[in-house]
Coordinates of C-alpha atoms in Angstrom, one line a residue:
M94 CA 25.4 60.9 54.5
E95 CA 23.4 63.7 53.6
R96 CA 19.6 64.2 52.6
F97 CA 18.0 63.2 49.5
E98 CA 17.6 67.0 48.8
D99 CA 20.9 68.2 49.7
R100 CA 22.4 65.6 47.7
V101 CA 20.6 66.2 44.5
L102 CA 20.7 70.1 45.2
A103 CA 24.3 70.0 44.4
A104 CA 24.0 67.1 41.4
C105 CA 21.8 69.6 39.6
K106 CA 24.1 73.0 41.0
G107 CA 26.5 71.2 38.2
L108 CA 24.7 70.2 36.3
L109 CA 22.1 73.3 35.4
A110 CA 22.6 77.3 34.3
P111 CA 20.8 80.4 35.4
K112 CA 17.7 80.5 33.6
D113 CA 17.3 76.9 32.3
R114 CA 14.6 75.8 30.7
V115 CA 14.4 72.3 32.7
I116 CA 11.7 69.5 31.2
A117 CA 11.7 66.9 33.5
A118 CA 10.7 63.1 31.9
V119 CA 7.8 62.2 33.7
S120 CA 6.7 58.6 33.5
G121 CA 4.6 58.7 36.8
G122 CA 6.3 56.9 38.5
A123 CA 7.8 57.3 42.3
D124 CA 11.3 58.6 40.8
S125 CA 10.2 61.0 38.2
M126 CA 7.7 62.5 40.2
A127 CA 9.9 63.1 43.1
L128 CA 12.4 64.3 39.6
L129 CA 9.9 67.2 39.5
Q130 CA 8.6 67.5 43.2
F131 CA 12.2 68.8 44.0
L132 CA 12.9 70.7 40.3
L133 CA 9.0 72.6 41.6
D134 CA 10.9 73.5 45.5
Y135 CA 14.3 74.4 44.3
Q136 CA 13.4 75.8 41.0
D137 CA 13.5 79.3 42.1
L138 CA 17.1 78.7 44.3
L139 CA 18.5 77.6 40.9
D140 CA 17.1 80.7 39.1
V141 CA 15.7 77.5 36.3
S142 CA 11.8 77.3 35.2
V143 CA 10.6 73.5 35.6
E144 CA 8.4 72.1 32.4
A145 CA 7.0 68.1 31.9
A146 CA 7.0 66.0 29.5
H147 CA 5.2 62.2 29.2
V148 CA 5.2 59.8 26.7
D149 CA 2.5 56.9 26.8
H150 CA 3.7 54.1 24.7
R151 CA 0.7 52.4 25.3
M152 CA 2.6 49.0 25.9
R153 CA 0.4 48.1 28.5
P154 CA -3.5 48.8 28.0
D155 CA -3.8 50.6 31.3
S156 CA -1.0 52.9 30.1
G157 CA -3.9 55.8 29.3
R158 CA -4.1 56.3 33.4
D159 CA -0.6 57.1 34.0
A160 CA 0.1 59.9 31.2
A161 CA -3.3 60.6 32.8
F162 CA -2.6 61.3 36.2
V163 CA 0.7 63.5 34.6
A164 CA -1.7 65.6 33.3
R165 CA -3.9 66.4 36.4
F166 CA -0.7 66.6 38.6
C167 CA 0.9 69.2 35.9
R168 CA -2.5 71.3 35.3
E169 CA -2.7 71.7 39.5
R170 CA 0.2 72.8 40.2
G171 CA 0.4 74.7 37.0
V172 CA 3.2 72.9 34.8
P173 CA 3.9 73.1 31.5
L174 CA 3.2 69.5 30.1
H175 CA 4.8 68.4 26.0
S176 CA 2.9 65.2 26.2
F177 CA 2.9 62.4 22.8
A178 CA 0.9 59.5 22.8
A179 CA 2.2 56.2 20.2
A180 CA -0.2 55.5 18.1
G181 CA -2.3 52.4 18.8
Q182 CA -2.1 50.0 20.8
Q183 CA 2.0 48.6 21.2
T184 CA 1.8 45.4 23.6
G185 CA 4.6 43.2 23.6
R186 CA 6.6 45.6 22.3
S187 CA 10.7 45.7 23.2
E188 CA 12.3 47.8 26.1
E189 CA 14.6 49.0 24.0
W190 CA 11.4 50.3 21.2
G191 CA 9.5 52.0 23.6
R192 CA 13.4 53.6 25.4
Q193 CA 13.7 54.8 21.1
L194 CA 10.4 56.3 21.2
R195 CA 10.6 58.4 24.6
Y196 CA 14.0 59.1 23.8
G197 CA 13.4 60.6 19.8
F198 CA 10.5 62.5 21.4
F199 CA 12.8 64.2 24.1
E200 CA 15.0 65.3 21.6
T201 CA 12.2 67.3 19.4
L202 CA 12.1 69.7 22.9
A203 CA 16.0 70.1 23.2
G204 CA 17.2 73.6 22.2
P205 CA 19.3 77.0 23.6
G206 CA 19.3 77.0 26.8
V207 CA 16.6 73.1 27.2
K208 CA 17.8 70.8 29.4
I209 CA 15.9 67.4 30.0
A210 CA 16.0 66.0 33.5
T211 CA 15.8 62.2 33.5
A212 CA 14.9 60.8 36.8
H213 CA 17.4 57.7 37.1
T214 CA 19.3 56.8 40.9
L215 CA 21.7 55.2 42.0
S216 CA 19.5 51.6 41.8
D217 CA 19.0 52.0 38.1
Q218 CA 23.0 52.6 37.8
A219 CA 24.2 50.0 40.0
E220 CA 21.6 47.6 38.0
T221 CA 22.7 49.6 34.4
L222 CA 26.8 48.3 35.3
L223 CA 26.1 44.7 36.5
L224 CA 24.1 44.2 32.5
R225 CA 26.1 45.8 31.1
L226 CA 29.1 43.6 32.7
A227 CA 27.2 40.5 32.4
R228 CA 27.2 41.3 28.0
G229 CA 31.2 41.8 27.7
A230 CA 31.2 45.5 28.3
G231 CA 34.9 47.1 28.5
V232 CA 36.0 50.2 30.5
Q233 CA 33.1 53.2 28.8
G234 CA 30.7 51.2 29.8
A235 CA 31.9 50.3 32.5
A236 CA 31.2 54.2 33.5
G237 CA 27.8 53.2 33.4
I238 CA 24.8 56.3 32.8
P239 CA 26.6 59.4 31.8
A240 CA 25.2 62.4 34.7
V241 CA 25.5 64.6 31.2
R242 CA 24.4 63.5 27.6
G243 CA 24.3 66.2 25.8
C244 CA 21.0 67.8 26.4
F245 CA 20.3 65.5 29.2
V246 CA 21.0 65.4 32.8
R247 CA 20.4 63.0 35.4
P248 CA 20.7 64.8 39.0
M249 CA 19.4 61.8 40.9
L250 CA 22.4 59.6 40.0
E251 CA 23.8 59.4 43.7
V252 CA 20.2 58.1 45.6
T253 CA 18.2 54.9 45.5
K254 CA 14.9 54.6 44.7
A255 CA 13.9 53.7 48.1
E256 CA 15.3 57.6 48.6
A257 CA 12.9 59.2 46.2
E258 CA 10.3 57.3 47.8
D259 CA 10.7 58.0 51.3
F260 CA 11.3 62.1 49.3
C261 CA 8.0 61.4 47.8
R262 CA 6.1 60.7 51.1
R263 CA 7.6 63.4 53.1
R264 CA 5.8 66.0 50.5
G265 CA 2.6 64.2 50.0
V266 CA 2.8 63.0 46.4
E267 CA 1.4 60.5 45.2
W268 CA 3.1 58.3 42.0
V269 CA 1.7 56.1 40.2
I270 CA 2.4 51.5 40.0
D271 CA 3.5 50.5 36.7
E272 CA 2.5 46.7 37.2
S273 CA 5.0 45.9 34.9
N274 CA 7.8 45.9 37.3
F275 CA 7.0 43.7 39.2
S276 CA 6.9 40.7 37.0
D277 CA 10.3 38.5 36.0
D278 CA 9.3 38.9 31.9
Y279 CA 12.4 41.6 31.6
A280 CA 16.1 41.1 32.7
R281 CA 16.5 44.6 34.6
N282 CA 13.1 43.2 36.5
R283 CA 14.7 39.8 37.0
L284 CA 18.0 41.5 38.3
R285 CA 16.4 43.9 40.9
H286 CA 14.0 41.2 42.1
H287 CA 16.4 38.8 42.8
A288 CA 20.0 39.6 41.8
M289 CA 20.4 42.7 43.6
P290 CA 18.7 41.7 47.7
A291 CA 21.0 39.0 47.2
I292 CA 23.9 40.9 46.9
E293 CA 22.9 43.8 49.2
A294 CA 22.5 41.2 51.5
A295 CA 25.6 39.5 51.4
C296 CA 27.5 43.0 50.9
P297 CA 25.5 45.5 52.7
G298 CA 25.8 49.3 51.1
A299 CA 26.8 46.9 46.9
E300 CA 24.9 50.0 44.9
A301 CA 26.5 53.1 46.9
A302 CA 29.9 50.7 46.2
F303 CA 28.5 50.2 42.4
G304 CA 27.9 53.7 42.3
E305 CA 31.2 54.5 43.3
F306 CA 33.0 52.0 40.8
C307 CA 31.6 53.2 37.8
A308 CA 32.5 57.6 38.7
R309 CA 36.0 55.6 39.0
M310 CA 35.5 54.1 35.3
G311 CA 34.0 57.6 34.2
E312 CA 37.6 59.1 35.1
L313 CA 39.4 56.2 33.8
A314 CA 37.6 56.4 30.5
Q315 CA 38.4 60.2 29.9
Y316 CA 42.2 59.0 30.6
L317 CA 42.0 56.8 28.2
R318 CA 40.8 59.0 25.9
A319 CA 43.1 61.9 26.5
R320 CA 45.8 58.8 26.1
G321 CA 44.2 58.1 22.4
E322 CA 44.3 62.0 21.2
H323 CA 48.0 61.6 22.1
L324 CA 48.9 58.5 20.9
L325 CA 47.5 59.9 17.2
V326 CA 48.9 63.7 17.7
S327 CA 51.7 61.3 17.5
A328 CA 51.8 59.3 15.3
A329 CA 50.7 61.5 12.9
A330 CA 52.1 62.0 9.6
G331 CA 49.6 64.4 7.7
P332 CA 45.7 65.3 8.0
D333 CA 44.6 62.1 7.8
A334 CA 47.2 59.4 8.0
W335 CA 49.2 57.9 11.1
R336 CA 52.6 55.7 10.9
L337 CA 51.7 52.6 11.8
E338 CA 55.4 52.2 14.0
T339 CA 54.1 54.5 16.1
L340 CA 50.8 52.8 16.9
A341 CA 52.5 49.9 17.7
A342 CA 54.6 50.5 19.8
A343 CA 52.2 52.0 21.8
P344 CA 50.5 49.7 24.9
A345 CA 46.9 47.4 23.2
V346 CA 44.9 50.0 25.7
E347 CA 45.8 53.2 24.6
R348 CA 45.8 52.2 20.7
A349 CA 42.4 51.2 21.7
E350 CA 40.9 54.2 22.4
A351 CA 42.8 55.6 19.5
F352 CA 40.8 53.2 17.2
R353 CA 37.5 54.1 18.7
L354 CA 38.5 57.9 18.1
L355 CA 39.1 56.9 14.3
V356 CA 36.0 55.2 14.0
E357 CA 34.1 57.4 16.4
A358 CA 34.9 60.3 13.8
E359 CA 32.6 59.0 11.3
R360 CA 29.9 56.4 12.8
P361 CA 29.4 54.5 16.1
L362 CA 32.0 51.9 17.4
R363 CA 30.5 48.4 17.2
K364 CA 31.9 44.9 18.9
G365 CA 33.8 44.1 16.0
D366 CA 35.9 47.2 15.0
I367 CA 38.7 47.0 17.4
P368 CA 40.2 43.5 16.7
L369 CA 39.6 44.1 12.3
L370 CA 41.6 47.4 12.8
E371 CA 44.8 45.6 15.1
A372 CA 44.6 42.5 13.0
L373 CA 44.8 45.6 9.5
L374 CA 47.2 47.0 11.8
A375 CA 49.4 43.6 11.7
R376 CA 49.2 42.4 8.4
G377 CA 50.1 46.5 7.4
T378 CA 48.4 46.4 4.3
G379 CA 44.5 46.7 3.3
A380 CA 42.2 48.9 5.0
V381 CA 38.5 48.0 6.6
Q382 CA 35.6 50.0 5.6
L383 CA 33.8 52.4 7.9
T384 CA 31.0 53.9 5.8
N385 CA 29.5 53.9 2.3
S386 CA 32.3 56.9 1.8
A387 CA 34.8 56.4 4.9
A388 CA 37.3 53.3 5.9
L389 CA 41.2 53.3 7.2
A390 CA 43.2 52.1 4.8
A391 CA 46.8 50.5 5.3
G392 CA 50.5 50.4 3.5
G393 CA 53.6 52.3 3.1
G394 CA 54.0 52.2 6.6
L395 CA 51.3 54.5 7.1
L396 CA 47.3 54.0 8.5
E397 CA 45.0 56.4 6.2
R398 CA 41.4 57.5 6.4
R399 CA 40.4 57.6 3.1
R400 CA 37.4 59.3 2.0
F401 CA 35.3 59.4 -1.0
T402 CA 32.6 60.8 -2.7
R403 CA 29.6 58.2 -4.2
K404 CA 26.5 59.3 -5.7
T405 CA 23.4 58.8 -4.1
H406 CA 21.4 61.5 -5.3
F407 CA 19.9 61.5 -8.8
A408 CA 17.3 63.7 -10.5
P409 CA 13.5 63.5 -9.7
V410 CA 11.8 61.5 -12.0
A411 CA 8.1 61.3 -11.7
A412 CA 6.6 58.1 -10.5
E413 CA 5.3 55.7 -13.2
P414 CA 5.1 52.0 -12.9
G415 CA 7.5 50.3 -13.8
E416 CA 11.7 49.4 -12.5
Y417 CA 14.5 52.1 -11.6
R418 CA 18.2 51.1 -10.9
L419 CA 19.0 54.2 -8.5
P420 CA 22.7 55.3 -7.6
G421 CA 23.7 53.6 -3.8
G422 CA 22.6 49.8 -4.9
F423 CA 18.9 50.9 -4.5
G424 CA 16.4 49.9 -7.2
L425 CA 12.1 49.8 -7.0
R426 CA 9.4 47.7 -9.0
L427 CA 6.1 50.1 -9.1
R428 CA 3.1 48.1 -10.1
L429 CA -0.5 49.7 -10.1
L430 CA -3.1 47.2 -9.7
E431 CA -6.7 47.8 -10.8
G432 CA -9.5 45.7 -10.8
D433 CA -9.7 42.0 -10.5
E434 CA -5.9 41.9 -10.0
C435 CA -6.4 44.5 -7.0
E436 CA -8.9 42.3 -5.1
E437 CA -6.8 39.1 -5.5
T438 CA -3.6 40.8 -4.4
I439 CA -5.2 42.8 -1.0
K440 CA -6.7 39.4 -0.3
F441 CA -3.3 37.3 -1.1
A442 CA -1.6 39.8 1.5
K443 CA -4.3 39.9 3.5
T444 CA -4.2 35.4 3.8
A445 CA -0.9 35.1 4.0
K446 CA -0.3 37.9 7.2
K447 CA 1.7 39.9 5.4
P448 CA 2.9 43.2 6.2
F449 CA 0.7 46.2 4.4
D450 CA 3.8 48.8 4.3
N451 CA 4.5 48.9 0.9
Y452 CA 0.7 48.6 -0.6
A453 CA -1.2 51.5 -0.6
D454 CA -4.4 52.6 -1.4
Y455 CA -3.9 55.0 -4.9
D456 CA -6.7 57.1 -4.3
K457 CA -5.9 58.3 -1.2
I458 CA -2.6 59.8 -2.5
S459 CA -3.9 63.6 -3.2
S460 CA -1.3 64.1 -6.2
S461 CA 1.2 62.8 -8.8
L462 CA 4.0 61.3 -7.4
C463 CA 7.6 62.2 -7.6
L464 CA 10.6 59.0 -7.3
R465 CA 13.7 61.4 -5.1
T466 CA 16.0 61.6 -2.4
R467 CA 15.4 63.7 0.4
L468 CA 15.2 67.5 0.2
P469 CA 15.0 70.4 3.1
G470 CA 11.7 70.7 4.7
D471 CA 10.2 67.1 3.5
M472 CA 7.8 65.5 6.3
F473 CA 6.7 62.2 6.5
R474 CA 3.9 60.6 8.7
P475 CA 5.3 57.0 10.3
G476 CA 2.6 54.1 9.4
G477 CA 0.3 53.9 12.4
R478 CA 1.9 56.6 14.6
N479 CA -0.1 59.4 13.1
V480 CA 2.0 62.3 13.6
D481 CA 4.2 64.7 11.5
K482 CA 8.2 64.0 11.3
T483 CA 11.0 65.7 10.0
L484 CA 13.0 63.7 8.1
K485 CA 15.8 64.3 9.7
K486 CA 13.9 63.7 12.8
L487 CA 13.4 60.4 11.8
F488 CA 16.7 59.1 10.6
N489 CA 17.9 60.2 14.4
E490 CA 15.1 58.0 15.8
K491 CA 15.9 55.6 14.1
K492 CA 19.7 56.0 13.7
V493 CA 19.9 55.6 10.2
P494 CA 23.4 56.3 9.6
A495 CA 24.4 60.1 7.9
S496 CA 26.4 58.6 5.5
R497 CA 23.1 56.1 4.2
R498 CA 20.1 59.2 4.5
D499 CA 21.2 61.0 1.3
A500 CA 20.7 58.0 -0.6
L501 CA 17.2 56.3 0.3
P502 CA 14.8 56.3 -2.1
L503 CA 11.6 58.0 -1.5
L504 CA 8.6 59.0 -3.1
A505 CA 7.0 62.3 -2.7
A506 CA 3.6 64.7 -3.1
G507 CA 5.6 68.1 -2.9
S508 CA 7.3 68.3 0.4
R509 CA 4.9 65.4 1.9
V510 CA 6.5 61.9 1.9
V511 CA 4.2 59.4 0.3
W512 CA 6.7 56.4 0.4
L513 CA 10.3 56.2 2.2
W514 CA 12.1 53.2 2.2
G515 CA 13.0 51.0 5.0
E516 CA 9.6 52.6 6.7
G517 CA 7.0 52.4 3.8
F518 CA 3.6 54.1 3.0
A519 CA 2.7 57.1 5.5
H520 CA 0.5 57.0 7.8
G521 CA -3.6 56.5 6.0
L522 CA -2.9 55.4 3.1
R523 CA -3.4 51.4 4.1
P524 CA -5.8 49.8 1.8
D525 CA -9.4 48.5 2.8
E526 CA -12.7 47.0 1.8
A527 CA -13.1 50.0 -1.0
T528 CA -9.8 49.7 -2.4
R529 CA -10.1 50.2 -5.7
R530 CA -6.5 50.7 -6.9
L531 CA -3.4 49.7 -5.2
L532 CA -0.2 51.4 -5.5
V533 CA 2.1 48.7 -4.3
V534 CA 6.8 49.1 -4.3
Q535 CA 8.5 46.9 -4.4
P536 CA 12.3 47.9 -2.9
L537 CA 15.3 46.1 -4.6
D538 CA 18.4 46.0 -2.8
L539 CA 21.3 45.8 -6.2
E540 CA 23.8 45.9 -4.1
H541 CA 22.8 42.2 -2.3
R542 CA 21.0 40.8 -4.9
E543 CA 18.0 40.8 -2.5
E544 CA 14.0 41.2 -3.1
K545 CA 12.2 43.5 0.2
Q546 CA 8.5 42.1 -0.4

C-alpha cells in the first residue's frame, strides 16, 4: 500500500489548483493536525498558500485548551489563523449544532480561489456509511462523504485515523485529545468503540472495503442523475412541463431521480417527496406544494412546474405598540410595559423559566424602530453570540428556505436589525434588574392560528 504522503498528495493534486488559498479546518486532534502539517510540508510542490481555521464550540469546559494549542502551533510556524468562539458555555448542545456552527463560520471564509480543507478520513467515511444505512439511506446517502462539496475539499478520505496518527508521530507533531471521544454518549462514538472493531475483527480491511463501496455508490449516483436528466429531456412538453405517460413508462429508479431533480431545483429533497410524487403520477391530477412559490401539478396528461408570486414585502412602518397583520401569514403584537407591569412580567418570566428571546430592555435600544422585511446591508447580532452577521449568512447558517427569507418580519434601527422572526432580540438587549421599560414582541402565525410566546 502507498504511504500516507503519497495517497494524500495524489488526492490534493486532484482537488487543489495552483495559487489556491487552502484553509485547513483544524480542531487540534490528530486528523486535522496531520492535514495541516501535510499541507505545510507540500505547499511549495502544490503551489498553494496554507492557512488554518479553528472553531471553539465551547461545548466542553476545557475547549479553550484546544483553541490555545492550535493558536500556538500556527503562531510558531507563521500560519495565518482564522478563529471563532461561540458566545458563552454551550454544554449539552448536539453534535449537529456544533457542525452547523462550524460550517457556518467556514463558509464566511470562502471566496474565489479559496478551498476549505477538512480532515475527514477513511475511518470517518466507514462510520458515516454505516450510520446512514442504518437510518435508511439510498444511493445518494450510501455515497458517503464527498471529496468535494462547493468550497470544501477532503484530501484524506483514503487514509485511516491510525495512519494520520502515525504521520503525526513521524513528523513530531503533537495533538490534543478530546475526552468526549471516549464517551458512549454519541452514536458515532458507540459505533467507533464497539461496532467497527467487531466488524474489522470479523472482516479485516473492512474500512477500506467500505470506502470502495462509497466510491462505487458515488459513481452510481452520478449515473442515475444523468439518467434522470435524460428522462426529463425525453418527457419534456415545454419549458416547465413533462408528459406523464413518458414518466410512468420509465424505470422507477430513473423516475425517482427525475423527481429528485425537479424538487431540488426548488429546495432540498425530503424523505416523503418521491412517494408523494409517485402518488401524484398515479392519480394524474392534483399538486404537490414544494415552497411558498412553487408546486408540481398534474393534469391533462402533463406534470407541470408552477411558480407563482406571493406578496411578502410590505412598506416599512414605525414600530408602535399594537397588533400587525402582515403578508405571508405573519403577524406581530408589540407591547411596551412600564412600572409595575414591567417588573411583574420580568418576574413572571423568570419564575416560569420562559426564554427571554422576545423581551428587550427598551432603553437599551438607541433609536426608533421600524417594522419591515430585510434589506441589503442589514446586520444582526444573534442572542448569546456577540458577533455581527449579515442576514444572508445567518439564513444560510440556519438553513432558512430561500422562499421564506424575504417574508420574515423584523424590527430595525437603520440597517441594525434589533429583532428577527425566529431569532428574537439581538445580543445585549436582554432585560435585567435595572430594566424600567420592557418591549415585548409576540409573534403570531396567522396561517396556522398559532401564537408563539
